[in-house]
PDB file of C-alpha atoms in Angstrom:
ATOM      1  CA  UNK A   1       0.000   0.000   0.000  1.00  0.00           C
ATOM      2  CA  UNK A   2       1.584   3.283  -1.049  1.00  0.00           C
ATOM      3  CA  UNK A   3       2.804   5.442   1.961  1.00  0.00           C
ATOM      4  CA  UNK A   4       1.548   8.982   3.297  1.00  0.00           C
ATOM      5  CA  UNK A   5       4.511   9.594   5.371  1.00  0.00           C
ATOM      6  CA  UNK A   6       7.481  11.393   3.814  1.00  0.00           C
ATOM      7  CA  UNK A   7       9.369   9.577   1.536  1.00  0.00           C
ATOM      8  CA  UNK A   8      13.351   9.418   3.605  1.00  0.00           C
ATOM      9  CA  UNK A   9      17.253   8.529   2.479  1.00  0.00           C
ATOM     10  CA  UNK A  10      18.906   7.341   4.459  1.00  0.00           C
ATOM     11  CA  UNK A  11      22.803   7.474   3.748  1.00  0.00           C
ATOM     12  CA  UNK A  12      25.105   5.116   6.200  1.00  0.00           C
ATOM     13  CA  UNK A  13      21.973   2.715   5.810  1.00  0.00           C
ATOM     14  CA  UNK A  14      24.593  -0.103   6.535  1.00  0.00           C
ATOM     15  CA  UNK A  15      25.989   0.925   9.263  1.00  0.00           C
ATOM     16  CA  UNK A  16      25.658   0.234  12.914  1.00  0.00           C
ATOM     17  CA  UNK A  17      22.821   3.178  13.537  1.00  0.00           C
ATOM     18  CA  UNK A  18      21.739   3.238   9.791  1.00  0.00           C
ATOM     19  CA  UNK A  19      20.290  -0.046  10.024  1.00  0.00           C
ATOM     20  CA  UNK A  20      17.962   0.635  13.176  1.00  0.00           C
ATOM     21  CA  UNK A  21      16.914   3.800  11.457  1.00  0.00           C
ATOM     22  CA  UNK A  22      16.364   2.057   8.294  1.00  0.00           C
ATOM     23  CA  UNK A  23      14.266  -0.575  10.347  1.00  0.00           C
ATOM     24  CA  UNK A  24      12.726   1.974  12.616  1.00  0.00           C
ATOM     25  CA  UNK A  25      11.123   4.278  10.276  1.00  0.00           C
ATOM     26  CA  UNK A  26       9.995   1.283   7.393  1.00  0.00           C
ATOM     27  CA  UNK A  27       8.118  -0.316  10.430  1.00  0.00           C
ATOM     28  CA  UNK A  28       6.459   3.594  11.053  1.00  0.00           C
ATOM     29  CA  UNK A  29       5.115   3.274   7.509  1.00  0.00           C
ATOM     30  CA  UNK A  30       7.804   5.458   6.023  1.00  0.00           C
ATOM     31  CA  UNK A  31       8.823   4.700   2.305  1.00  0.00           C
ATOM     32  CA  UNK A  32      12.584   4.474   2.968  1.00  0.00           C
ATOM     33  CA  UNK A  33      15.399   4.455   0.528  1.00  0.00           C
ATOM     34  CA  UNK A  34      18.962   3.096   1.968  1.00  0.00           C
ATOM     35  CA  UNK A  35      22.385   4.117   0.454  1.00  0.00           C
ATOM     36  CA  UNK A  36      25.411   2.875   1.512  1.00  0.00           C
ATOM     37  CA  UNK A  37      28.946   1.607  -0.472  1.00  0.00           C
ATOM     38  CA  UNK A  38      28.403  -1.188   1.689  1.00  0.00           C
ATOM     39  CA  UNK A  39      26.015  -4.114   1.646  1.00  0.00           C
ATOM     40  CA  UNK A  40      24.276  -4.455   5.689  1.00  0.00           C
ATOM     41  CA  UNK A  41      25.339  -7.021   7.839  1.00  0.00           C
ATOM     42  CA  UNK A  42      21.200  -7.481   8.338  1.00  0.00           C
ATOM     43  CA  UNK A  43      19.448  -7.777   5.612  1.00  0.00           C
ATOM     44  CA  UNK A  44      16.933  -4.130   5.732  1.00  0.00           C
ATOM     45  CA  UNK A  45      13.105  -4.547   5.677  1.00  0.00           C
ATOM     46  CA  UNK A  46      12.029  -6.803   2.066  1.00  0.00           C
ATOM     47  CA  UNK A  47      10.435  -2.941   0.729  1.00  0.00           C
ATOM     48  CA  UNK A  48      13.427  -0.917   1.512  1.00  0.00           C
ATOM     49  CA  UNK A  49      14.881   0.231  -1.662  1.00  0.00           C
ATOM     50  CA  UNK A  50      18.940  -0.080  -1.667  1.00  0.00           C
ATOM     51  CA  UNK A  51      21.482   2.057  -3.297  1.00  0.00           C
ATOM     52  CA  UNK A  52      24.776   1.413  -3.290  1.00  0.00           C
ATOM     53  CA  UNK A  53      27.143   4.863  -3.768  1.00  0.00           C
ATOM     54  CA  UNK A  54      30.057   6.400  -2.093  1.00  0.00           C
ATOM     55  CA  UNK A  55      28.726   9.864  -1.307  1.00  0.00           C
ATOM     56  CA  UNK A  56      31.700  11.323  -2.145  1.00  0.00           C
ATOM     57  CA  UNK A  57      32.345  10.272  -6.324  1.00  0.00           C
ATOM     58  CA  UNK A  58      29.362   8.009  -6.594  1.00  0.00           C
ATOM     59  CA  UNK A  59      26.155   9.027  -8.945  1.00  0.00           C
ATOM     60  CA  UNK A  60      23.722   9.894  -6.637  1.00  0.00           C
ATOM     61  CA  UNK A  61      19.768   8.876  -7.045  1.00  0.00           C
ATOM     62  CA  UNK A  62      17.952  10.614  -9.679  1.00  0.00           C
ATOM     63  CA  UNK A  63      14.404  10.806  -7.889  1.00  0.00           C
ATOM     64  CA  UNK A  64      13.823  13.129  -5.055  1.00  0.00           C
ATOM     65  CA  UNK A  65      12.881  12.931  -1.505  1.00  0.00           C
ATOM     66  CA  UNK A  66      11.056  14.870   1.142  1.00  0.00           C
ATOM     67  CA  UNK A  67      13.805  13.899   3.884  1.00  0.00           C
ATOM     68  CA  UNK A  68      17.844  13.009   4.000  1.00  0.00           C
ATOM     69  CA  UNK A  69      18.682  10.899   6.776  1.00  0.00           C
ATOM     70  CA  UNK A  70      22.605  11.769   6.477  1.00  0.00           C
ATOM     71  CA  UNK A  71      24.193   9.196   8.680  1.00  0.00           C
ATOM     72  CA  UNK A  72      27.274   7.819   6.253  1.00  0.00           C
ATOM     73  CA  UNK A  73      30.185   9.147   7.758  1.00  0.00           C
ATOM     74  CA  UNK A  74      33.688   8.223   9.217  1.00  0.00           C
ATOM     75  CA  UNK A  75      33.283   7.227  12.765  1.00  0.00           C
ATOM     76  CA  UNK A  76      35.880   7.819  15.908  1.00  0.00           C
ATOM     77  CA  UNK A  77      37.569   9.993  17.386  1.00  0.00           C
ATOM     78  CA  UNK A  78      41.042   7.720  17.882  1.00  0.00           C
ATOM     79  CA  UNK A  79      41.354   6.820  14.448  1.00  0.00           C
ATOM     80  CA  UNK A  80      40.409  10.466  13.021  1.00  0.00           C
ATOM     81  CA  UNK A  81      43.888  11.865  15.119  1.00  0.00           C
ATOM     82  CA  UNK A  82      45.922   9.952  11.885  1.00  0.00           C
ATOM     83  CA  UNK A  83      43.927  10.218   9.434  1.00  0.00           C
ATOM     84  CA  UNK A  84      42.178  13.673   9.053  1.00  0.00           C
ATOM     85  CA  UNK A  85      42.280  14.290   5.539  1.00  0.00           C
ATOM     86  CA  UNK A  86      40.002  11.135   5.106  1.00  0.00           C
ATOM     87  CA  UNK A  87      37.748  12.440   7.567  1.00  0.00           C
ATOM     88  CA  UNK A  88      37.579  15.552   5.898  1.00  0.00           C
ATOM     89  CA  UNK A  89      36.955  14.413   1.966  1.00  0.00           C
ATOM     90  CA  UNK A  90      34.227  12.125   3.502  1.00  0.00           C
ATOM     91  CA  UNK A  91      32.407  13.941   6.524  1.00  0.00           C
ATOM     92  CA  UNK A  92      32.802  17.209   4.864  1.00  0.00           C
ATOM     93  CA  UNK A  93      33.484  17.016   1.516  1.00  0.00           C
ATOM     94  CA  UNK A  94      30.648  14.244   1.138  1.00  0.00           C
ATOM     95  CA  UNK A  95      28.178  15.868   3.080  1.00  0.00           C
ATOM     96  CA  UNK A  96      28.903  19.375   0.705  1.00  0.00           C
ATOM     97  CA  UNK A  97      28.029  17.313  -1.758  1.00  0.00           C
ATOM     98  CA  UNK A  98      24.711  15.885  -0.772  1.00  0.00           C
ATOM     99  CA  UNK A  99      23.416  18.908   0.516  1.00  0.00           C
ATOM    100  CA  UNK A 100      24.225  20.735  -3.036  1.00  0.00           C
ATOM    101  CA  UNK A 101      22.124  17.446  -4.296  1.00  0.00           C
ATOM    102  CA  UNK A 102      19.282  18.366  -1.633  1.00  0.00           C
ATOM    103  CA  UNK A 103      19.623  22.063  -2.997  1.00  0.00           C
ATOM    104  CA  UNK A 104      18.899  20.812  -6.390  1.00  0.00           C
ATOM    105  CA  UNK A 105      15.734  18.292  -6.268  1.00  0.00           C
ATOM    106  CA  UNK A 106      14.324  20.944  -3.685  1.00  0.00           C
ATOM    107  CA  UNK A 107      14.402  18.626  -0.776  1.00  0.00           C
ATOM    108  CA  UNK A 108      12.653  20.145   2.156  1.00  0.00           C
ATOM    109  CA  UNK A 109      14.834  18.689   5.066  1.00  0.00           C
ATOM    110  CA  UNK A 110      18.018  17.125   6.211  1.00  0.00           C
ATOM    111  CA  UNK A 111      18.486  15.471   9.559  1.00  0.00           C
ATOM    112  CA  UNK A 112      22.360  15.244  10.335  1.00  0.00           C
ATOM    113  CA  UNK A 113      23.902  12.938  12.726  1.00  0.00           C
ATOM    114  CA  UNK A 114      26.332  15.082  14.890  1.00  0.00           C
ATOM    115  CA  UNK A 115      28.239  14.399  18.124  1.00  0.00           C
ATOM    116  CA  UNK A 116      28.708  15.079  21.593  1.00  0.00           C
ATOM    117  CA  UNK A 117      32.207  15.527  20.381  1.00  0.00           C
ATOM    118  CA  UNK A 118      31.817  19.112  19.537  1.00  0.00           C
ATOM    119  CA  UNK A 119      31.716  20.276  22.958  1.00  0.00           C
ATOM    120  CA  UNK A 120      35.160  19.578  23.464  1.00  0.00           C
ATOM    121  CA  UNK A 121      36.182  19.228  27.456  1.00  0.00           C
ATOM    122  CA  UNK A 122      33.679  20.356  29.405  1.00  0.00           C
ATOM    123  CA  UNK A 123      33.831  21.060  33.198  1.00  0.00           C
ATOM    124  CA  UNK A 124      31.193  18.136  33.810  1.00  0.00           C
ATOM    125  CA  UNK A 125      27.956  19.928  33.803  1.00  0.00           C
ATOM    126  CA  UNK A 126      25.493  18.777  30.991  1.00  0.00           C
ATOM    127  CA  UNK A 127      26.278  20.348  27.972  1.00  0.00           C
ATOM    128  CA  UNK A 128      23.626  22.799  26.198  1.00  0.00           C
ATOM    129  CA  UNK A 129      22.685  23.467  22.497  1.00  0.00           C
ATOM    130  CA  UNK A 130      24.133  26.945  23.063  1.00  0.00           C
ATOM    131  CA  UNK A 131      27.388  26.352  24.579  1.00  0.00           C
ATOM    132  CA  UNK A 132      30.806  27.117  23.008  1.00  0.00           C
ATOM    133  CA  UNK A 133      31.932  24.590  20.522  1.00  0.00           C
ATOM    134  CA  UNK A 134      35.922  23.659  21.324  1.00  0.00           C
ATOM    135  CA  UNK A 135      36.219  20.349  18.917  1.00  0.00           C
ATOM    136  CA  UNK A 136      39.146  18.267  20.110  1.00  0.00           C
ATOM    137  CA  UNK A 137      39.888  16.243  17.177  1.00  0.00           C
ATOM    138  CA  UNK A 138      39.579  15.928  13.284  1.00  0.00           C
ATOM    139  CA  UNK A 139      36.422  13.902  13.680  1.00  0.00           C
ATOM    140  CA  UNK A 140      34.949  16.337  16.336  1.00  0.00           C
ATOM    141  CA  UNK A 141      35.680  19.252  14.174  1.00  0.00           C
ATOM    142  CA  UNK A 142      34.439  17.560  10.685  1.00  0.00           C
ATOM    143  CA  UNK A 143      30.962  17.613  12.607  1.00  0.00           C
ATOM    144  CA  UNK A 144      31.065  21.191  13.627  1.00  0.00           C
ATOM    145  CA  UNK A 145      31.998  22.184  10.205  1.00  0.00           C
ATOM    146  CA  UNK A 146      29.275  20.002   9.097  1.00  0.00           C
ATOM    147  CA  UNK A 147      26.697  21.625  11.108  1.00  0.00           C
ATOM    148  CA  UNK A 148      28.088  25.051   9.724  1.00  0.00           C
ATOM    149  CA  UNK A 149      27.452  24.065   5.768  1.00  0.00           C
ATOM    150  CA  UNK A 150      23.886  22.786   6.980  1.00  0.00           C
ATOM    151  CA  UNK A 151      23.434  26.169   8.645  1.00  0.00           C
ATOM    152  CA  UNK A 152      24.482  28.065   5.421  1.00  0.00           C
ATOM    153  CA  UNK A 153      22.177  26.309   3.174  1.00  0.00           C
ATOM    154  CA  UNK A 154      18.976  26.301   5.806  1.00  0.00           C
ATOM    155  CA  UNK A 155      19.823  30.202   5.190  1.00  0.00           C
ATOM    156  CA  UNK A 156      20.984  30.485   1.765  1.00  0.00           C
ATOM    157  CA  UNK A 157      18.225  28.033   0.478  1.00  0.00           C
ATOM    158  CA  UNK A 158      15.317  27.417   2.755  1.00  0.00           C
ATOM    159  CA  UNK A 159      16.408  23.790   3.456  1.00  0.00           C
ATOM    160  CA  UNK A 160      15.072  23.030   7.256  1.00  0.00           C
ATOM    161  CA  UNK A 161      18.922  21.204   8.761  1.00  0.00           C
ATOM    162  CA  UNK A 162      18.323  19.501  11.811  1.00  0.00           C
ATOM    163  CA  UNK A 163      21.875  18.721  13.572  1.00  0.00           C
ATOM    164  CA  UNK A 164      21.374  15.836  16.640  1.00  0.00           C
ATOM    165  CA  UNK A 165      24.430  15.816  18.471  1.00  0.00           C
ATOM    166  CA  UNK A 166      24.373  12.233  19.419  1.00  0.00           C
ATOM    167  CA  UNK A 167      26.030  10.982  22.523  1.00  0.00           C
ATOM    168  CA  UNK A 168      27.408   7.706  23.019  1.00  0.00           C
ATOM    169  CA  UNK A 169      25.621   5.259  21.141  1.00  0.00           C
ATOM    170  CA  UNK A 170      25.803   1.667  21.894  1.00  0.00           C
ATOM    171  CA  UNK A 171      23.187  -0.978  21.286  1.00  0.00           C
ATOM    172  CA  UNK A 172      23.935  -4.512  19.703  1.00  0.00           C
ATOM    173  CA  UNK A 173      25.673  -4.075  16.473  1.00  0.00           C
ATOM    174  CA  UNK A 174      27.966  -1.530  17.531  1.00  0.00           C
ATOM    175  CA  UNK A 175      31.405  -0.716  16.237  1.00  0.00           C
ATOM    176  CA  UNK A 176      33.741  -3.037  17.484  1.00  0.00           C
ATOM    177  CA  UNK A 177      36.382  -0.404  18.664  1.00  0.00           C
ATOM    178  CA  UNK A 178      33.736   1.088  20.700  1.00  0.00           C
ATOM    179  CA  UNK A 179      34.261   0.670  24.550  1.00  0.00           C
ATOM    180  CA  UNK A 180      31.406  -1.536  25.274  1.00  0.00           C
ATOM    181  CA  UNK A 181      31.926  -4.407  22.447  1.00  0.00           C
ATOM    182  CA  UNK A 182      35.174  -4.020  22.924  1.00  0.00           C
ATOM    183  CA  UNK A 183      35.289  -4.803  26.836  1.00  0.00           C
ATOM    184  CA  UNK A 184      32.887  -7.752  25.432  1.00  0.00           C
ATOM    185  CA  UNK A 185      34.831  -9.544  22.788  1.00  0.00           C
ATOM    186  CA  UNK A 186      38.015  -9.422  24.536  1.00  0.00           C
ATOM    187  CA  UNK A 187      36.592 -10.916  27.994  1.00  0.00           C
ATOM    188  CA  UNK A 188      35.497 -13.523  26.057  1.00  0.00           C
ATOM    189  CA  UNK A 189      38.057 -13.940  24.271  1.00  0.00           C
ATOM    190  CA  UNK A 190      40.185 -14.300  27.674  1.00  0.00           C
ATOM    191  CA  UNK A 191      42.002 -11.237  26.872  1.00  0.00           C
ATOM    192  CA  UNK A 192      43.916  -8.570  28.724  1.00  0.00           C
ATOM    193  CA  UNK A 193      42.110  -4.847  28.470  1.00  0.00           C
ATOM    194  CA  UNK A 194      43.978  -1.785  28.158  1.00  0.00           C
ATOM    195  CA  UNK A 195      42.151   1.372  28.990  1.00  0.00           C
ATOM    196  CA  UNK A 196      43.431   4.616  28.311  1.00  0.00           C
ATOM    197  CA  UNK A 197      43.811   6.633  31.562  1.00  0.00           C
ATOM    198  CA  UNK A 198      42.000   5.534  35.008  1.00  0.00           C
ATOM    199  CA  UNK A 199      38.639   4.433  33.572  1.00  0.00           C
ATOM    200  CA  UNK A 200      36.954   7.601  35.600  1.00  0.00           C
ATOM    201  CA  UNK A 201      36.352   9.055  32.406  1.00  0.00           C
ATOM    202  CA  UNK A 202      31.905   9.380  32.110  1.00  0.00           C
ATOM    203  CA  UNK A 203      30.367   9.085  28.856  1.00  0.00           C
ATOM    204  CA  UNK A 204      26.333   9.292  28.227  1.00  0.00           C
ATOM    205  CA  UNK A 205      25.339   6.491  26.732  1.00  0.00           C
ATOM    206  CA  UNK A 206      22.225   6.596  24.317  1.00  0.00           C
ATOM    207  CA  UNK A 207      20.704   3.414  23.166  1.00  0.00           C
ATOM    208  CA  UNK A 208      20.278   3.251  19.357  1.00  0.00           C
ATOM    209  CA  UNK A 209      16.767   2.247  19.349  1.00  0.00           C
ATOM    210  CA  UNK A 210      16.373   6.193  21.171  1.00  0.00           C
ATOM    211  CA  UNK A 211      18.265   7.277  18.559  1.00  0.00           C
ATOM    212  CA  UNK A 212      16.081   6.102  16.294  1.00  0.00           C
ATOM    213  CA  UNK A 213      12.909   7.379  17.602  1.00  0.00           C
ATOM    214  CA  UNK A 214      15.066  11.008  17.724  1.00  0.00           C
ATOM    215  CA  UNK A 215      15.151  11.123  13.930  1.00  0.00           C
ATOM    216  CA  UNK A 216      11.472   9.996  13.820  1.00  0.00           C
ATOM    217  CA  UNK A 217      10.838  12.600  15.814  1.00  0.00           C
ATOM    218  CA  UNK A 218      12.519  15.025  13.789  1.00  0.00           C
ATOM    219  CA  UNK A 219      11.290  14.304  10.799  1.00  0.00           C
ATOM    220  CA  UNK A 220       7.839  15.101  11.744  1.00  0.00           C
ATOM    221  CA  UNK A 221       9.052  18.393  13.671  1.00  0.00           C
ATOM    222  CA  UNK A 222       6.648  21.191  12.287  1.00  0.00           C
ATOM    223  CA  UNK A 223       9.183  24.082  12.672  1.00  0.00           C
ATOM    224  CA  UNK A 224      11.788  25.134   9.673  1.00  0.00           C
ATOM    225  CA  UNK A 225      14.960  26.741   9.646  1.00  0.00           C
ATOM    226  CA  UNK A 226      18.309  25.201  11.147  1.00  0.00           C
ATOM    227  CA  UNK A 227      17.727  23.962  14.958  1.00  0.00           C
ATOM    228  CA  UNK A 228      20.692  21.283  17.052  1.00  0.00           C
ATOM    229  CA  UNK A 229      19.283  18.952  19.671  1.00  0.00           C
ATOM    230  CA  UNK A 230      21.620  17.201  22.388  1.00  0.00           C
ATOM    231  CA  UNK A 231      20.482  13.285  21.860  1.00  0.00           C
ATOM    232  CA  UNK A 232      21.321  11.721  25.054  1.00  0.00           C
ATOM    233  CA  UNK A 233      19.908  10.802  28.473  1.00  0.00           C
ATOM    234  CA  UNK A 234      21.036  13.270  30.857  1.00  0.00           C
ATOM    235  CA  UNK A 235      23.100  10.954  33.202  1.00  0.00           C
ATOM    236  CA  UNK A 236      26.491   9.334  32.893  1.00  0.00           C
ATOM    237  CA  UNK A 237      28.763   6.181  33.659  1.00  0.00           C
ATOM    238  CA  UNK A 238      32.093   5.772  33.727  1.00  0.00           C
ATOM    239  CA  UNK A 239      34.275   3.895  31.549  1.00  0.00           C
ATOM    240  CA  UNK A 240      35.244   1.149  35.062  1.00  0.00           C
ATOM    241  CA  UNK A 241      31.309   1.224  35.140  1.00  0.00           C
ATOM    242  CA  UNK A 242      31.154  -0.136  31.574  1.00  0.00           C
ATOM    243  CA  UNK A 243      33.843  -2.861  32.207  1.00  0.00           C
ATOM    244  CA  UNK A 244      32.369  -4.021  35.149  1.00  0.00           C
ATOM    245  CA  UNK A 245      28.874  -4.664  33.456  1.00  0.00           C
ATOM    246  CA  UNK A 246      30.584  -6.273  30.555  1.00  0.00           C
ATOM    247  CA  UNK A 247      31.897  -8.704  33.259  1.00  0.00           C
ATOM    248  CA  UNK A 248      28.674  -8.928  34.747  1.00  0.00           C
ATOM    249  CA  UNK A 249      27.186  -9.963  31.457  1.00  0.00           C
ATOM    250  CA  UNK A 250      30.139 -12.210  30.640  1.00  0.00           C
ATOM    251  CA  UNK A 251      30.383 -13.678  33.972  1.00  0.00           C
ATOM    252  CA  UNK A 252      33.829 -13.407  34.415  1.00  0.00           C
ATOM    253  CA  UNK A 253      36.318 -10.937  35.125  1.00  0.00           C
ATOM    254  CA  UNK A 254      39.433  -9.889  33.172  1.00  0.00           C
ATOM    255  CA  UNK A 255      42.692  -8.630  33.262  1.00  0.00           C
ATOM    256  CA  UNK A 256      43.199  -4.473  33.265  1.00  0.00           C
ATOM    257  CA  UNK A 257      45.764  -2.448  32.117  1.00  0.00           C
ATOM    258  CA  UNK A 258      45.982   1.146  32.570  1.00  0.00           C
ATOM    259  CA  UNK A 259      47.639   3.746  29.977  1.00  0.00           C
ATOM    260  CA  UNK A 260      48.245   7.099  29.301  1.00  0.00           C
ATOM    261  CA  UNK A 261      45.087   9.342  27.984  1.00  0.00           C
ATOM    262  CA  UNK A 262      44.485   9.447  24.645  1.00  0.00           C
ATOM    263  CA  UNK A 263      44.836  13.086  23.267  1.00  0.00           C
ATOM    264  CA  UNK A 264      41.519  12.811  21.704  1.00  0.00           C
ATOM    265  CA  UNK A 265      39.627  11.630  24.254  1.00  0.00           C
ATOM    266  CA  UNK A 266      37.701  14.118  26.912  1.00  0.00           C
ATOM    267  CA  UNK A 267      36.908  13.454  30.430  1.00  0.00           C
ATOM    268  CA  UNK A 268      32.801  13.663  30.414  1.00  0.00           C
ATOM    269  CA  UNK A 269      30.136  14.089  28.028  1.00  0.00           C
ATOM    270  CA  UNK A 270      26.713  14.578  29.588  1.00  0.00           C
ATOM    271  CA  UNK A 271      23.824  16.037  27.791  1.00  0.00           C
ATOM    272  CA  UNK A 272      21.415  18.755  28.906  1.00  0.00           C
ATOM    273  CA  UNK A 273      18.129  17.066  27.161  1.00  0.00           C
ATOM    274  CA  UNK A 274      15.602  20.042  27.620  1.00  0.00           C
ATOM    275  CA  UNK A 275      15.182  21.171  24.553  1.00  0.00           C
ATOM    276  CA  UNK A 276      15.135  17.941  22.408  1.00  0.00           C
ATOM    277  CA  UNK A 277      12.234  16.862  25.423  1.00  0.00           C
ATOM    278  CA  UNK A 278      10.441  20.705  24.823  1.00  0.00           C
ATOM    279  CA  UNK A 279      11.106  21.121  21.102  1.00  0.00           C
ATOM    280  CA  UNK A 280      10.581  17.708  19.750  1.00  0.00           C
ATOM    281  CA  UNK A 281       8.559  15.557  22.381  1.00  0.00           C
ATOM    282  CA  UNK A 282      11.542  13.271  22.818  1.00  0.00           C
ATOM    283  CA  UNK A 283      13.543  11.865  25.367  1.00  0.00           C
ATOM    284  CA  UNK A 284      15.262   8.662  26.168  1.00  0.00           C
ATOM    285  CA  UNK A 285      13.307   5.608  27.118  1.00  0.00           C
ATOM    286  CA  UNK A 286      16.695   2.770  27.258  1.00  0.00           C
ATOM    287  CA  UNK A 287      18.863   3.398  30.396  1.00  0.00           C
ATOM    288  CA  UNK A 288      22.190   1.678  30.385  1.00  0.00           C
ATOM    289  CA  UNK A 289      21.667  -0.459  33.725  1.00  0.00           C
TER     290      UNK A 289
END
């Protein structure tokens, strides 16, 4: 049966929160188009159209949407410290591209998946919409700069450019550098963990299927222009918190090795959640137990 909600693309449709989206919003009725250079580890929804393009040389679709879903990115902040002029000819240079795409086919809004990495370090109280941007890394900053090109054509061109600043994600599926699968795969694999610094280090950690429900959210959103919402629950846990629940679910314990801080890394992200709860009607329903 044809569809009366917005027709979406959704670009990093293969990765880790690409594929909930893609399987969140086809199960709300939307008609969803996925585009990825990558096939999906899960196979999306049987009516979910595929594309397969790199968004930065790749021929683009011909048709037109009402909504990008621009999730296709290069993820981390570790990794972006040695290789920034990847991150910058994909996170930047591809996104350019897509929104000069949008600009073209008149699509009426993009929904951009930002980070909690823009903030910088903060002095451990949540971090607002508002507050001073102090990116400490090429990934962090590719975001930022990001948000700044969606800003330019919201003005320029009347495209509404919703930035979520996404904190944390984890969920199963995740990348397996991230701290959680990591701390799993190694315990079970009976091997030692090195954590960079002490392990006080507090992240807020949003569950993808929240995330999810955020860009749901913001697609139906009835306001226009450029807005940023903080995605995240409002609390923290440290990074010892998340090794000792990865024990708890492995029932075992591990060795633990300490390092030096990584230069990349920052000592808290929290998120102040008001305005995503005020603006959009959302707020995180999966606490990390």
């Amino acid at each position: 049966m044809p569809s009366n909600k917005p027709s979406v693309l959704v670009t990093g449709a293969s990765g880790f929160i690409g594929s909930y989206v893609v399987r969140h919003l086809a199960a709300a009725g939307f008609e969803v188009t996925a585009l990825d250079l990558r096939e999906p580890v899960t196979l999306h929804p049987e009516r979910v159209r595929e594309i397969r393009c790199d968004l930065r040389d790749g021929a683009l679709p011909e048709g037109g949407f009402d909504t990008i879903i621009h999730l296709a990115a290069l993820g981390g902040v570790r990794p972006s410290m040695e290789r920034p002029s990847d991150y910058l000819a994909t996170n930047v240079a591809g996104t350019v591209r897509l929104l000069e795409w949008a600009r073209q086919r008149e699509v009426k809004r993009v929904i951009f998946a930002s980070s909690s990495s823009v903030y910088g370090a903060t002095d451990g109280t949540p971090s607002a919409e508002d507050d001073p941007l102090s990116p400490c890394s090429p990934y962090a900053l590719t975001k930022v700069q990001g948000e700044q090109w969606g800003e330019l054509y919201a003005r320029k061109y009347g495209i509404d450019f919703l930035a979520l600043r996404l904190f944390a994600v984890w969920g199963d599926g995740q990348r397996p550098d991230l701290a959680l699968e990591s701390f799993r795969r190694k315990i079970l694999a009976r091997e030692t963990i090195t954590i960079h610094g002490d392990g006080s280090q507090r992240r807020d950690l949003t569950h993808v299927s929240d995330v999810a429900r955020a860009v749901e959210k913001s697609i139906a959103w009835t306001g226009h222009g450029f807005e940023v919402f903080n995605i995240g629950t409002g609390t923290n846990h440290s990074v010892n918190d998340m090794l000792r629940a990865a024990e708890a679910w492995a029932g075992m314990t591990t060795e633990v090795k300490y390092g030096p801080a990584h230069p990349a890394d920052v000592p808290t992200t929290l998120a102040d959640v008001r305005k995503a709860r005020e603006v959009l009607g959302w707020k995180a329903e999966v606490r990390f137990a």
